[in-house]
PDB file of C-alpha atoms in Angstrom:
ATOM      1  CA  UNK A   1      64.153  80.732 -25.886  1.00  0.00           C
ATOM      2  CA  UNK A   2      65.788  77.841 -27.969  1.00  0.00           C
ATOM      3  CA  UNK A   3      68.024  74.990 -26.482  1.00  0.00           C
ATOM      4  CA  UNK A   4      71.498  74.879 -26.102  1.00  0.00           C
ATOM      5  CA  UNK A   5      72.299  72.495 -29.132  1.00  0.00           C
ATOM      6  CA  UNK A   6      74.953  71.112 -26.680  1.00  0.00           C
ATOM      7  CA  UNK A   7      73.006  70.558 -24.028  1.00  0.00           C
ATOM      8  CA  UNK A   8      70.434  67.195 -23.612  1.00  0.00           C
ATOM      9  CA  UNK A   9      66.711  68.223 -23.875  1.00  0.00           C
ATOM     10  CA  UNK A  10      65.808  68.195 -20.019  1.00  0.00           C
ATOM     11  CA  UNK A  11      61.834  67.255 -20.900  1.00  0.00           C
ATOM     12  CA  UNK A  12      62.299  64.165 -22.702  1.00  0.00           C
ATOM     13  CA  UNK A  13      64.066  60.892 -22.241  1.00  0.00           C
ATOM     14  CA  UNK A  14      64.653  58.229 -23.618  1.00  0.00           C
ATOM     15  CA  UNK A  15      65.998  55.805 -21.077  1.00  0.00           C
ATOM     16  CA  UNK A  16      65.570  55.437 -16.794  1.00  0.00           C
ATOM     17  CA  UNK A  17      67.994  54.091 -14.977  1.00  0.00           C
ATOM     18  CA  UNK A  18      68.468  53.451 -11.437  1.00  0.00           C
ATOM     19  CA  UNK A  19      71.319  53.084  -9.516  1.00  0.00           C
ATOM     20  CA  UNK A  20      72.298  51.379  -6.028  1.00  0.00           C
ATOM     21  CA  UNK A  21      75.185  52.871  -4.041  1.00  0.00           C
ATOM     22  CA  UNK A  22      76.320  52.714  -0.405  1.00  0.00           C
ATOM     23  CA  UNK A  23      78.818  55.922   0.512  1.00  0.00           C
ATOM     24  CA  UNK A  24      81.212  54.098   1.527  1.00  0.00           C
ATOM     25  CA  UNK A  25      82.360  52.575  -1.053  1.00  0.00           C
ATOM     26  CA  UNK A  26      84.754  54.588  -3.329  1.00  0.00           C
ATOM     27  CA  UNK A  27      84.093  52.253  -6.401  1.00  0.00           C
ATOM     28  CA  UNK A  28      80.494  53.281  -6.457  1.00  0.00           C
ATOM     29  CA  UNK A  29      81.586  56.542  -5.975  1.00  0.00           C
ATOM     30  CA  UNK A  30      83.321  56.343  -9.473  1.00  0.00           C
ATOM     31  CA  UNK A  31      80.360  54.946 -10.885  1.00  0.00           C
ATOM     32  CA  UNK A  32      78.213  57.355  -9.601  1.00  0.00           C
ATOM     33  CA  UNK A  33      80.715  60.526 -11.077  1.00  0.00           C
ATOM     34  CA  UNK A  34      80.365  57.924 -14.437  1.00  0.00           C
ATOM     35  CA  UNK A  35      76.538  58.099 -14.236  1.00  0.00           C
ATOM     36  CA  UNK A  36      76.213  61.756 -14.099  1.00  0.00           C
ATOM     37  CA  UNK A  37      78.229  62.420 -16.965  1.00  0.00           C
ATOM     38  CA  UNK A  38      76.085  60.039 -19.085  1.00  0.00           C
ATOM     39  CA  UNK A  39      73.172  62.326 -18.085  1.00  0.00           C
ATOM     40  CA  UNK A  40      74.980  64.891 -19.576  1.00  0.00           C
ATOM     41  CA  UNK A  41      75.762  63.091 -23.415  1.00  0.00           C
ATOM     42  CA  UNK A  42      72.816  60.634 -23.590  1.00  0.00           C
ATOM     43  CA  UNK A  43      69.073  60.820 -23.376  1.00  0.00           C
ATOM     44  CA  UNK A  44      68.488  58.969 -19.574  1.00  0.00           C
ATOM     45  CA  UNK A  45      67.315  60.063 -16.114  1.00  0.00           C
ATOM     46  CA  UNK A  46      69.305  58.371 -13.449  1.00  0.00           C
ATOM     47  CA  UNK A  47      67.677  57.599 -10.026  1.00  0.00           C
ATOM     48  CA  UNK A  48      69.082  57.044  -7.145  1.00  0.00           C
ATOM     49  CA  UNK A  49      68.622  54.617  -4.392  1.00  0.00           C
ATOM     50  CA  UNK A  50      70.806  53.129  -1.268  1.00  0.00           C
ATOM     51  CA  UNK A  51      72.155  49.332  -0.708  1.00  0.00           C
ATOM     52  CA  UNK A  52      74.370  48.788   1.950  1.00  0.00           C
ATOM     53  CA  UNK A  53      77.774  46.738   2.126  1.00  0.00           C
ATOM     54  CA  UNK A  54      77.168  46.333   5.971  1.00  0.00           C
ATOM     55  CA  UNK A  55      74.092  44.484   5.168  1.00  0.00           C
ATOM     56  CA  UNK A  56      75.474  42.479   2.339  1.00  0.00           C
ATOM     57  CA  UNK A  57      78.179  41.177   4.927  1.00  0.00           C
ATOM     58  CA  UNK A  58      76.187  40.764   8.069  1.00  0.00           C
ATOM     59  CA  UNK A  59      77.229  36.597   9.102  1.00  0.00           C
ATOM     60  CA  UNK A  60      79.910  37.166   6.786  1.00  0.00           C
ATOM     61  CA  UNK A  61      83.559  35.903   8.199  1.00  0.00           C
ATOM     62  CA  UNK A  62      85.813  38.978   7.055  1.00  0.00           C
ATOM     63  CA  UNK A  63      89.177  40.367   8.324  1.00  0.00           C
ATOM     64  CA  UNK A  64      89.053  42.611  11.197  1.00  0.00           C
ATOM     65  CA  UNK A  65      89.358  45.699   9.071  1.00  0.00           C
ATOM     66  CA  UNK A  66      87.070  45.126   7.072  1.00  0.00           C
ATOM     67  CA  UNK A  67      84.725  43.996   9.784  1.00  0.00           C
ATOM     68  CA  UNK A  68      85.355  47.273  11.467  1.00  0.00           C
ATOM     69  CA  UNK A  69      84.236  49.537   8.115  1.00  0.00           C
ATOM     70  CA  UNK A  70      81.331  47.603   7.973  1.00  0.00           C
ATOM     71  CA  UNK A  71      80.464  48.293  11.414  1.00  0.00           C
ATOM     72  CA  UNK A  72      81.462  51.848  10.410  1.00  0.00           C
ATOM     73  CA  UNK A  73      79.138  52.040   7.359  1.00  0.00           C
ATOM     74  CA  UNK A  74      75.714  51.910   9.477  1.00  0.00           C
ATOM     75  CA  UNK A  75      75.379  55.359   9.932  1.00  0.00           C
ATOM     76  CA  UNK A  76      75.217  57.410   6.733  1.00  0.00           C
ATOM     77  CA  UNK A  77      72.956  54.489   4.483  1.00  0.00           C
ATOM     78  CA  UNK A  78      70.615  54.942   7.552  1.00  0.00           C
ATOM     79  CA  UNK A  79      70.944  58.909   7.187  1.00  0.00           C
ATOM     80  CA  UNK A  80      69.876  58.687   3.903  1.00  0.00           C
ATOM     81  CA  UNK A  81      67.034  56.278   4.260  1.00  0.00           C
ATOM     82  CA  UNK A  82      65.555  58.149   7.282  1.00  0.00           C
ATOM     83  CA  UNK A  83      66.091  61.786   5.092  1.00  0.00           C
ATOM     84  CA  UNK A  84      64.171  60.163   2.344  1.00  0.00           C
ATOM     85  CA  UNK A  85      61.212  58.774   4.227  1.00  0.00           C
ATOM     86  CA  UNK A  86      61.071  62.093   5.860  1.00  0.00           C
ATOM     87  CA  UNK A  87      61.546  64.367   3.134  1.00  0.00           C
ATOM     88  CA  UNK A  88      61.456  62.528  -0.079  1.00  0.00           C
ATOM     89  CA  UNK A  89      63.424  61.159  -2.848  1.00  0.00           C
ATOM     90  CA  UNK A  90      65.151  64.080  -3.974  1.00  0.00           C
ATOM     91  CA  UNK A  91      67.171  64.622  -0.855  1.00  0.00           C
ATOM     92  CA  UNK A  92      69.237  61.157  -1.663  1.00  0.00           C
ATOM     93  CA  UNK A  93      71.214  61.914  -4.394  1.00  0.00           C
ATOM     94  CA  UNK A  94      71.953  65.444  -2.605  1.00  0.00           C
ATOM     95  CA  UNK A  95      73.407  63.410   0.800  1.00  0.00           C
ATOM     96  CA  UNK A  96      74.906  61.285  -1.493  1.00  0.00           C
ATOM     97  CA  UNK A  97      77.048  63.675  -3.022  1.00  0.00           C
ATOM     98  CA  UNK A  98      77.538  65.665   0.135  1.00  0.00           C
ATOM     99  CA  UNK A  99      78.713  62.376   1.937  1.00  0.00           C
ATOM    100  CA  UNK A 100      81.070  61.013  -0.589  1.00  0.00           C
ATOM    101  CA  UNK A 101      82.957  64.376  -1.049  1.00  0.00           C
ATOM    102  CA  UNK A 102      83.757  64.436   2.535  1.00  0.00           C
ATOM    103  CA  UNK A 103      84.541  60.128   2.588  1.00  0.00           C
ATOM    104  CA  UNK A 104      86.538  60.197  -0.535  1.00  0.00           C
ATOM    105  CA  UNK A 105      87.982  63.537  -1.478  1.00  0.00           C
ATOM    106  CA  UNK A 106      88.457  64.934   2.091  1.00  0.00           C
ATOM    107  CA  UNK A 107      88.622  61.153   3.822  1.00  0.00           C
ATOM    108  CA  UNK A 108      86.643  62.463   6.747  1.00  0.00           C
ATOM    109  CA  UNK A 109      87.076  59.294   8.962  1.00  0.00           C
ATOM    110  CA  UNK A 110      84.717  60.367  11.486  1.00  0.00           C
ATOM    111  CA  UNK A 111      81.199  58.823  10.648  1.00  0.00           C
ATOM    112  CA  UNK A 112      79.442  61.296  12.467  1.00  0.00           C
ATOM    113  CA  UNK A 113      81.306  64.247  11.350  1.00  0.00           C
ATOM    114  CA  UNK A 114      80.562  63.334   7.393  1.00  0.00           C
ATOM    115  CA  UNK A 115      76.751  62.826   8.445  1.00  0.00           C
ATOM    116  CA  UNK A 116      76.233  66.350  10.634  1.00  0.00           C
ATOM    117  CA  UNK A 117      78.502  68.122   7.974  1.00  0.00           C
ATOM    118  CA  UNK A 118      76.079  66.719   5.164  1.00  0.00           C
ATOM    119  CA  UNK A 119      73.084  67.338   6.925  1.00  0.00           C
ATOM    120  CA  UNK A 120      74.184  71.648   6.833  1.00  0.00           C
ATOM    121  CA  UNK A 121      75.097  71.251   3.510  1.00  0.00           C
ATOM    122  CA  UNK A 122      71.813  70.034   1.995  1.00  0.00           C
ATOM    123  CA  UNK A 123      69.952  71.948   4.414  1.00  0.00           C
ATOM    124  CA  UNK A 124      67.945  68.592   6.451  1.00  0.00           C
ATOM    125  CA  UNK A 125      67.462  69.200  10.455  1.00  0.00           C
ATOM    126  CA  UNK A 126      70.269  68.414  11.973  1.00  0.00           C
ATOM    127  CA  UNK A 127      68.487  65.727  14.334  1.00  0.00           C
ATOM    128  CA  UNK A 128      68.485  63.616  11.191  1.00  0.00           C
ATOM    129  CA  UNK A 129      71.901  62.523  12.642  1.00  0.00           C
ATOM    130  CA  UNK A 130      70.267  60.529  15.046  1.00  0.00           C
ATOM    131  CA  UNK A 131      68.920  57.940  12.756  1.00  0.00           C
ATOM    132  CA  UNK A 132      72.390  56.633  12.696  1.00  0.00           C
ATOM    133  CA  UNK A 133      72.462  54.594  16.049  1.00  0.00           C
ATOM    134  CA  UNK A 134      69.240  53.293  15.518  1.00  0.00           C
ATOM    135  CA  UNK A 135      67.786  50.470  13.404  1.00  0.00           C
ATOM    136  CA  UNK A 136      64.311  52.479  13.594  1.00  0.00           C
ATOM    137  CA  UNK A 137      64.387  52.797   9.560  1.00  0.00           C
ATOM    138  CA  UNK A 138      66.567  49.556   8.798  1.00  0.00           C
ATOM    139  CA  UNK A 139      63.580  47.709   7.309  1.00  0.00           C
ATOM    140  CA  UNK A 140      63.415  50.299   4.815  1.00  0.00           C
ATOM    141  CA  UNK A 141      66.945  50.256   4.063  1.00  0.00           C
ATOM    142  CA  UNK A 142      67.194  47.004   3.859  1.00  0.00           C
ATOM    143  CA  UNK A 143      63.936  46.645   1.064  1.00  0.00           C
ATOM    144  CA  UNK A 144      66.249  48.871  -0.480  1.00  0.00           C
ATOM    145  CA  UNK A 145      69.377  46.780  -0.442  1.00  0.00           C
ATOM    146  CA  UNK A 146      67.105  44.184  -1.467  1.00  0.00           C
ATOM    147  CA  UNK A 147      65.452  45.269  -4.365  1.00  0.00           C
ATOM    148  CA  UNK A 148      69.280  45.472  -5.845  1.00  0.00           C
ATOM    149  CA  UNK A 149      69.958  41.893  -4.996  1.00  0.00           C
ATOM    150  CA  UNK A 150      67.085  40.630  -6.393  1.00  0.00           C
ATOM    151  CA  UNK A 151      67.699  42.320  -9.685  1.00  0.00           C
ATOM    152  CA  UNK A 152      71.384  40.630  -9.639  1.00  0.00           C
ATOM    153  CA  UNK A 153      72.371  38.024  -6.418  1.00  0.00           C
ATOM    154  CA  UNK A 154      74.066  38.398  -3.960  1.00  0.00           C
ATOM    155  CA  UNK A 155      77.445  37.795  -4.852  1.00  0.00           C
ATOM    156  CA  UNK A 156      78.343  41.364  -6.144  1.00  0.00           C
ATOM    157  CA  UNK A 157      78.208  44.422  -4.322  1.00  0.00           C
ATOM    158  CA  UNK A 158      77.461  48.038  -4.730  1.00  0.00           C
ATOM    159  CA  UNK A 159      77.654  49.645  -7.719  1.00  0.00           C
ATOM    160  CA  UNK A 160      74.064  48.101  -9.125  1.00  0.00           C
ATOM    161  CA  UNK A 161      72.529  49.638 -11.752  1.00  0.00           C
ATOM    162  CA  UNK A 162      68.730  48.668 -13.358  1.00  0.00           C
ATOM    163  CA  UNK A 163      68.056  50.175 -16.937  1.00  0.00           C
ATOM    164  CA  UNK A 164      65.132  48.892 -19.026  1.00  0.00           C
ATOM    165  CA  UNK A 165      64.709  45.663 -17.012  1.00  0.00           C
ATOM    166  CA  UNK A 166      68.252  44.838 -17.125  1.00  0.00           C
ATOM    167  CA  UNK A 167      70.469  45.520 -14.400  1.00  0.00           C
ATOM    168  CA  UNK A 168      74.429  44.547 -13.764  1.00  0.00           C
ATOM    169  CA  UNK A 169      76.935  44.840 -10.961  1.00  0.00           C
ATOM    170  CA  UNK A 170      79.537  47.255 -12.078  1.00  0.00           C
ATOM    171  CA  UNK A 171      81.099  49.599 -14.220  1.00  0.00           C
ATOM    172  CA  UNK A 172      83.810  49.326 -11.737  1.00  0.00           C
ATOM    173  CA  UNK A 173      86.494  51.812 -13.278  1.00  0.00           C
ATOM    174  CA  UNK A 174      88.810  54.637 -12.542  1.00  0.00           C
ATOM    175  CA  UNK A 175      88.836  57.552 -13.722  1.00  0.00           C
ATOM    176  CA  UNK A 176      85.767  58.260 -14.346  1.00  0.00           C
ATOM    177  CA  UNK A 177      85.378  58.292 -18.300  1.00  0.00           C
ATOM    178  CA  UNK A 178      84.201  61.848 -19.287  1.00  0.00           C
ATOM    179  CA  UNK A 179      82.223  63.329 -22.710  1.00  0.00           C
ATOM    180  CA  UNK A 180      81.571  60.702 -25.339  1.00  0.00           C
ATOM    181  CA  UNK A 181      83.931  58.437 -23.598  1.00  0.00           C
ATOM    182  CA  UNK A 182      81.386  57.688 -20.902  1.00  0.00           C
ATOM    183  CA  UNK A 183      78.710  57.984 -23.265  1.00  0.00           C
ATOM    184  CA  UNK A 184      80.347  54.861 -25.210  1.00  0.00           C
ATOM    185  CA  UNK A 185      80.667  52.747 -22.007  1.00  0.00           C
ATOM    186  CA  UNK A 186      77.048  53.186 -21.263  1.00  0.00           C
ATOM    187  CA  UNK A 187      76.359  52.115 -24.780  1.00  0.00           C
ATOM    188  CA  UNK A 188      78.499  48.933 -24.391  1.00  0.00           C
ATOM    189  CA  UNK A 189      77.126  48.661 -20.884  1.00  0.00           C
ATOM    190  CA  UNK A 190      73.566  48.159 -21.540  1.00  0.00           C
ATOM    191  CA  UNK A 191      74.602  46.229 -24.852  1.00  0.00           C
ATOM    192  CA  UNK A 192      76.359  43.662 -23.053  1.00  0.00           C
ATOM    193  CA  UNK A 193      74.518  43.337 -20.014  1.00  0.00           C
ATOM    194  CA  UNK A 194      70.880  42.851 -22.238  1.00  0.00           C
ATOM    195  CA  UNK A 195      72.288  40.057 -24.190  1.00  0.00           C
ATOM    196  CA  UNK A 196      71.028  36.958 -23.254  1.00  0.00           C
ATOM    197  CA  UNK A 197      72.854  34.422 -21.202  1.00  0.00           C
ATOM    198  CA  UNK A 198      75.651  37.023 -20.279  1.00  0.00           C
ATOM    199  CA  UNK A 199      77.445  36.615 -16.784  1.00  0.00           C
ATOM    200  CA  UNK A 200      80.521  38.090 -16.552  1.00  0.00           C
ATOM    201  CA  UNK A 201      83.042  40.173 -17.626  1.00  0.00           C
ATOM    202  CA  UNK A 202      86.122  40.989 -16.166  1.00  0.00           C
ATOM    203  CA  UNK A 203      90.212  41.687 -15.237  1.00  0.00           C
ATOM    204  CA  UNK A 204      92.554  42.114 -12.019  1.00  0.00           C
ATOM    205  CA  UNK A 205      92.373  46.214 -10.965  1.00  0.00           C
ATOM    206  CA  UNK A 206      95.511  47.527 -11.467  1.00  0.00           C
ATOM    207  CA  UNK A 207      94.941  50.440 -10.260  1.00  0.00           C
ATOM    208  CA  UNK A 208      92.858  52.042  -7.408  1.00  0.00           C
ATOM    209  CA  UNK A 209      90.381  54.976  -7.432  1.00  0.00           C
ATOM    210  CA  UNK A 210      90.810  58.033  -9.199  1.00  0.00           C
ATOM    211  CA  UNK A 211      88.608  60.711  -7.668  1.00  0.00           C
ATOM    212  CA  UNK A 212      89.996  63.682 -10.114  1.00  0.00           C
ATOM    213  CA  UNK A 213      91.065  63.488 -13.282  1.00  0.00           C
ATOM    214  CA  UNK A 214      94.192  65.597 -12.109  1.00  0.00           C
ATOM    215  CA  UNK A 215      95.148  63.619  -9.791  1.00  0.00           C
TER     216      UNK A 215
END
């Protein structure tokens, strides 16, 4: 049967990339949506691996709400990193999406709700759940955080992404470009972020995330 001219070649590709997300943040979340429909227009595998904001700002002195996500954000990295040692690496990007529909479309507050709902979804044994009030797996998840801030400090936070030995903080941006539009900020992406010397590149948000396009 011939290929779908429309339609990326599935056995071949180009480019690997790899990105770092925790699921509760919603800017990653864009990224993420970004990511996949880069798969779609451009020749790369993405990857998918878990950092975690409540790491990154353990000793940190934040405001009281923000202290209280953090404390809040334990449970579903730990989820993930205890479904993955169990079951392997395909189950991450599966929780991943199962989580962050429930934190950012639905805004399922409750922690533990997101993480049993996710669990049923993807199909994992429900006692998974447990891992979340326990640091039994936190030196795994926090190699993983700290693969990501070793690739790029620790003065960014989650979105990281690693492609071809380069990796960057970012895109942060809302909506989520789709078609060739996202395929062009990938290209500009990796452009930028492989030439040497670059830093930085950036402006003030004036506006916050998007999760549909209709919205």
């Amino acid at each position: 049967m011939s290929q779908d001219p429309s339609t990326p070649a599935q056995t071949s590709f180009a480019t690997s990339a790899e990105m770092w997300f925790d699921p509760a943040c919603p800017w990653a979340w864009m990224t993420s949506r970004w990511l996949m429909e880069v798969e779609r227009v451009r020749p790369i595998r993405v990857t998918w691996s878990v950092m975690s904001l409540s790491v990154l700002n353990e000793g940190r002195d934040l405001p009281a709400d923000y202290r209280a996500l953090m404390d809040n954000s334990w449970g579903p990295v730990r989820v993930i990193i205890a479904a993955q040692q169990a079951h392997g690496d395909e189950v991450v990007k599966k929780l991943y999406d199962a989580m962050g529909e429930r934190i950012h479309h639905r805004k399922i507050e409750d922690r533990a709700v997101v993480i049993r709902e996710a669990l049923a979804e993807v199909g994992l044994p429900a006692e998974l759940a447990e891992a979340a009030t326990t640091d039994a797996n936190d030196a795994a998840l926090r190699a993983s955080h700290q693969r990501a801030i070793d690739l790029v400090g620790d003065d960014v936070g989650t979105p990281v992404i690693a492609v071809d030995g380069i990796a960057f903080f970012g895109p942060v941006v809302s909506p989520s470009p789709r078609g060739e539009d996202a395929g062009r900020l990938w290209d500009g992406c990796v452009l930028v972020a492989g030439t040497d010397g670059f830093f930085e590149l950036k402006r003030s948000r004036t506006r916050g995330p998007i999760f549909n396009l209709e919205d």
